[in-house]
Amino acid sequence: MHSTTQSPKPGAVWVDEPFEPDCARNTLLVRFPWTLSWRIHVSSGYTGLVSQLLQNIEDILGKNPPLDFLRIIEQEEEQGPTRRKIHVFIELRQCSAAKSQAIRHAIHMTGKWAERLCPRCGDKLMTVNPFDEDTCEMTPELIAFLKTRSGPFRSRTIEICLPCLQLEWEASHPFGFVEESGVDASQEEDEDCDEATDGDEPWDAACPAEENESGEDCADAINDDAPPDEVQNSAVEQAVKAAIFKAADIDLLEKTCSTATRDQSSRAKALISSLRETEPDKPLTPIPDDWRSVCDDLDARFPNFKDVTEFLRSQFALSDIGDRVIRSAPVLLVGEPGIGKTEYLHQLAEAVAGEFIAINIGNSQTNSTLAGSERYWSNSHQGRLFDALVFGTVANPIIMLDEIDKAGGQYDKYKPLSALHQLLEPRQARNFYDLSVPEIKFDASHILWVASANDLDMIEKPIVDRFTVFGVEKPTPAQMTAVVNNIYRRFLAEHPSGAYFDSEIRPDTMALLCAHPPRKVRKLVEGAFGFAAREARNYLLPEDIRDSEKNKRHTIGFVR
């Protein structure tokens, strides 16, 4: 059992910062050394859970999984003071649809289990009703202590880790008594419910079990005295879901597969079984509560993307006065290679904390990546879009299409971007279907599309017209200082050895790095840290910035 060294913030038992993330990280590195270059920042209680996920990834992709990106982080939820949610951002390199679906299922199950476990110790969480008389009689000191630590409860039930709460209570109250605003706990229990309704105390906490005149449970009735904002927020919370597909379409698919070939019927039955276990209604990811700070941070880290960030800031503001669901028109970033387009989109997705899927369209030769392949092919499979929405966790994932100007395909029918004609039009996207499963129509109108390209002229004009296009310029010398600092500090935050080095770059080293484009700076900085470590230095010098491309010899003809 571990004890936290951080003070909880008001209104919550745990803080947003994971509990002993270094302990979890070091334990995982011993078993999975290939995760060294990736960011895994979770509490020690999730070590076993994340270890199982990484083991599943190895079982599916091999001992050294071919990944282009992996990031595992956690976020506090409101359902209970100990409840967390694990977010997994992963980009697979040249992975089959079956393996991709298996990885997605493993991530989904990891997320579900994480919500049931204590991030501090890994024990299973316990659901309690802090207003229930039997519960209060069983652990009166702990319930009173929980109220002092968590503030007013918004729900009739919360999830807690009883052993951890017991340890915290014993550490805070060595003499076995609990004080709450100067009132003894036993005195609080003797107070009448009517007296507790005076003042500003939350209505549901004051009268938890009584019935009103109409016979309805007080906890389920509408409180006329409740602030308008609370009633409005409650209505919004119940409305942030979208129906992705119809259960009736599964019956149609089952009927169709009865007359199919043996191979087709086998694939269809497996798919039907998975669909029966999948919830058709998916939640819509909301905008971050601190969306203004998110935009300010993007401005500071990516100063040459100011116009893009300004556009996003207006989209967030529009959602903030509505249902707070994140929405945006499709965005296309155009600029020369290496200026940070892909990195900007990755960090945007990370800040939003929604589901993020990166697709390198430049490697695609047909439209099967997005729309699947025709059923008559022996190796027919669903596209990435079907898996992302039907088997995903949210209705509005962020899907990044990288290098769309390099998409191949000789004929209109097989062009990788042909599906975008329908997908980028919300009205048409509501009834999209995968070519391998035409019976299942799904709603793709909530997707947040972002794309990058180097040459706008290489993209069909009808596709370009469906995007909001931003030309991204190469960072100016003044802007490069912010870009280099961002890359440098990101290494310090994510690499296990980052704490060893100085928090700031020396001016002479900074000047040398600013002469290179952002993508190259990232490579140079990563190499420079290694050279400094060899010399047992905790700072970078100009001689650590070694450009290997300068030493390349390009010869034509005979080699001497």
Tab-separated table of N, CA, C and O in Angstrom, residues 301 303 477 479-490 505 509-518 521-522 525:
chain	number	residue	atom	x	y	z
A	301	ARG	N	2.980	27.014	-28.288
A	301	ARG	CA	3.819	25.932	-28.790
A	301	ARG	C	3.970	25.939	-30.300
A	301	ARG	O	4.999	25.537	-30.830
A	303	PRO	N	3.445	28.729	-32.849
A	303	PRO	CA	3.097	30.104	-33.238
A	303	PRO	C	2.797	30.271	-34.724
A	303	PRO	O	2.056	31.177	-35.105
A	477	PRO	N	12.264	33.015	-37.748
A	477	PRO	CA	13.323	32.839	-36.731
A	477	PRO	C	12.845	33.131	-35.317
A	477	PRO	O	13.227	32.438	-34.369
A	479	GLN	N	9.723	32.822	-34.225
A	479	GLN	CA	8.802	31.755	-33.820
A	479	GLN	C	9.527	30.449	-33.520
A	479	GLN	O	9.063	29.646	-32.709
A	480	MET	N	10.665	30.230	-34.176
A	480	MET	CA	11.391	28.987	-33.980
A	480	MET	C	11.855	28.806	-32.537
A	480	MET	O	11.996	27.682	-32.052
A	481	THR	N	12.079	29.912	-31.831
A	481	THR	CA	12.469	29.800	-30.428
A	481	THR	C	11.398	29.072	-29.626
A	481	THR	O	11.691	28.184	-28.823
A	482	ALA	N	10.120	29.441	-29.864
A	482	ALA	CA	9.019	28.777	-29.164
A	482	ALA	C	8.899	27.328	-29.586
A	482	ALA	O	8.627	26.444	-28.769
A	483	VAL	N	9.111	27.059	-30.880
A	483	VAL	CA	9.002	25.685	-31.395
A	483	VAL	C	10.087	24.804	-30.769
A	483	VAL	O	9.828	23.684	-30.320
A	484	VAL	N	11.323	25.304	-30.739
A	484	VAL	CA	12.428	24.527	-30.179
A	484	VAL	C	12.204	24.277	-28.691
A	484	VAL	O	12.434	23.165	-28.188
A	485	ASN	N	11.758	25.300	-27.980
A	485	ASN	CA	11.479	25.128	-26.548
A	485	ASN	C	10.407	24.066	-26.322
A	485	ASN	O	10.485	23.269	-25.383
A	486	ASN	N	9.384	24.063	-27.186
A	486	ASN	CA	8.317	23.066	-27.084
A	486	ASN	C	8.870	21.658	-27.260
A	486	ASN	O	8.562	20.746	-26.481
A	487	ILE	N	9.698	21.461	-28.280
A	487	ILE	CA	10.283	20.145	-28.545
A	487	ILE	C	11.194	19.720	-27.393
A	487	ILE	O	11.173	18.568	-26.943
A	488	TYR	N	11.992	20.659	-26.900
A	488	TYR	CA	12.929	20.372	-25.812
A	488	TYR	C	12.176	19.963	-24.535
A	488	TYR	O	12.483	18.943	-23.911
A	489	ARG	N	11.169	20.745	-24.171
A	489	ARG	CA	10.440	20.462	-22.931
A	489	ARG	C	9.582	19.211	-23.047
A	489	ARG	O	9.344	18.518	-22.052
A	490	ARG	N	9.123	18.930	-24.250
A	490	ARG	CA	8.346	17.700	-24.441
A	490	ARG	C	9.225	16.472	-24.193
A	490	ARG	O	8.783	15.491	-23.613
A	505	ILE	N	17.266	25.626	-22.528
A	505	ILE	CA	18.351	25.442	-23.501
A	505	ILE	C	19.282	26.648	-23.452
A	505	ILE	O	18.828	27.800	-23.345
A	509	THR	N	23.199	27.047	-28.108
A	509	THR	CA	22.582	25.837	-28.640
A	509	THR	C	21.242	26.155	-29.281
A	509	THR	O	20.895	25.608	-30.341
A	510	MET	N	20.483	27.056	-28.668
A	510	MET	CA	19.197	27.469	-29.217
A	510	MET	C	19.367	28.091	-30.603
A	510	MET	O	18.626	27.775	-31.542
A	511	ALA	N	20.358	28.958	-30.758
A	511	ALA	CA	20.599	29.619	-32.047
A	511	ALA	C	20.903	28.603	-33.136
A	511	ALA	O	20.453	28.747	-34.291
A	512	LEU	N	21.639	27.571	-32.817
A	512	LEU	CA	21.979	26.544	-33.800
A	512	LEU	C	20.755	25.730	-34.200
A	512	LEU	O	20.550	25.421	-35.380
A	513	LEU	N	19.913	25.387	-33.241
A	513	LEU	CA	18.718	24.592	-33.534
A	513	LEU	C	17.684	25.377	-34.335
A	513	LEU	O	16.955	24.810	-35.152
A	514	CYS	N	17.602	26.676	-34.102
A	514	CYS	CA	16.604	27.504	-34.790
A	514	CYS	C	16.851	27.584	-36.294
A	514	CYS	O	15.968	28.017	-37.046
A	515	ALA	N	18.001	27.157	-36.739
A	515	ALA	CA	18.310	27.212	-38.170
A	515	ALA	C	17.715	26.034	-38.943
A	515	ALA	O	17.812	25.992	-40.167
A	516	HIS	N	17.078	25.081	-38.245
A	516	HIS	CA	16.536	23.889	-38.887
A	516	HIS	C	15.007	23.869	-38.801
A	516	HIS	O	14.424	24.488	-37.902
A	517	PRO	N	14.329	23.156	-39.696
A	517	PRO	CA	12.873	23.013	-39.620
A	517	PRO	C	12.480	22.171	-38.414
A	517	PRO	O	13.293	21.383	-37.898
A	518	PRO	N	11.223	22.311	-37.929
A	518	PRO	CA	10.801	21.623	-36.702
A	518	PRO	C	11.031	20.119	-36.703
A	518	PRO	O	11.482	19.564	-35.695
A	521	VAL	N	14.599	19.470	-36.111
A	521	VAL	CA	14.983	19.852	-34.746
A	521	VAL	C	14.684	18.711	-33.786
A	521	VAL	O	15.485	18.407	-32.892
A	522	ARG	N	13.551	18.049	-33.986
A	522	ARG	CA	13.181	16.947	-33.094
A	522	ARG	C	14.235	15.840	-33.142
A	522	ARG	O	14.643	15.296	-32.119
A	525	VAL	N	17.574	17.139	-31.492
A	525	VAL	CA	17.496	17.239	-30.032
A	525	VAL	C	17.582	15.856	-29.395
A	525	VAL	O	18.281	15.653	-28.394
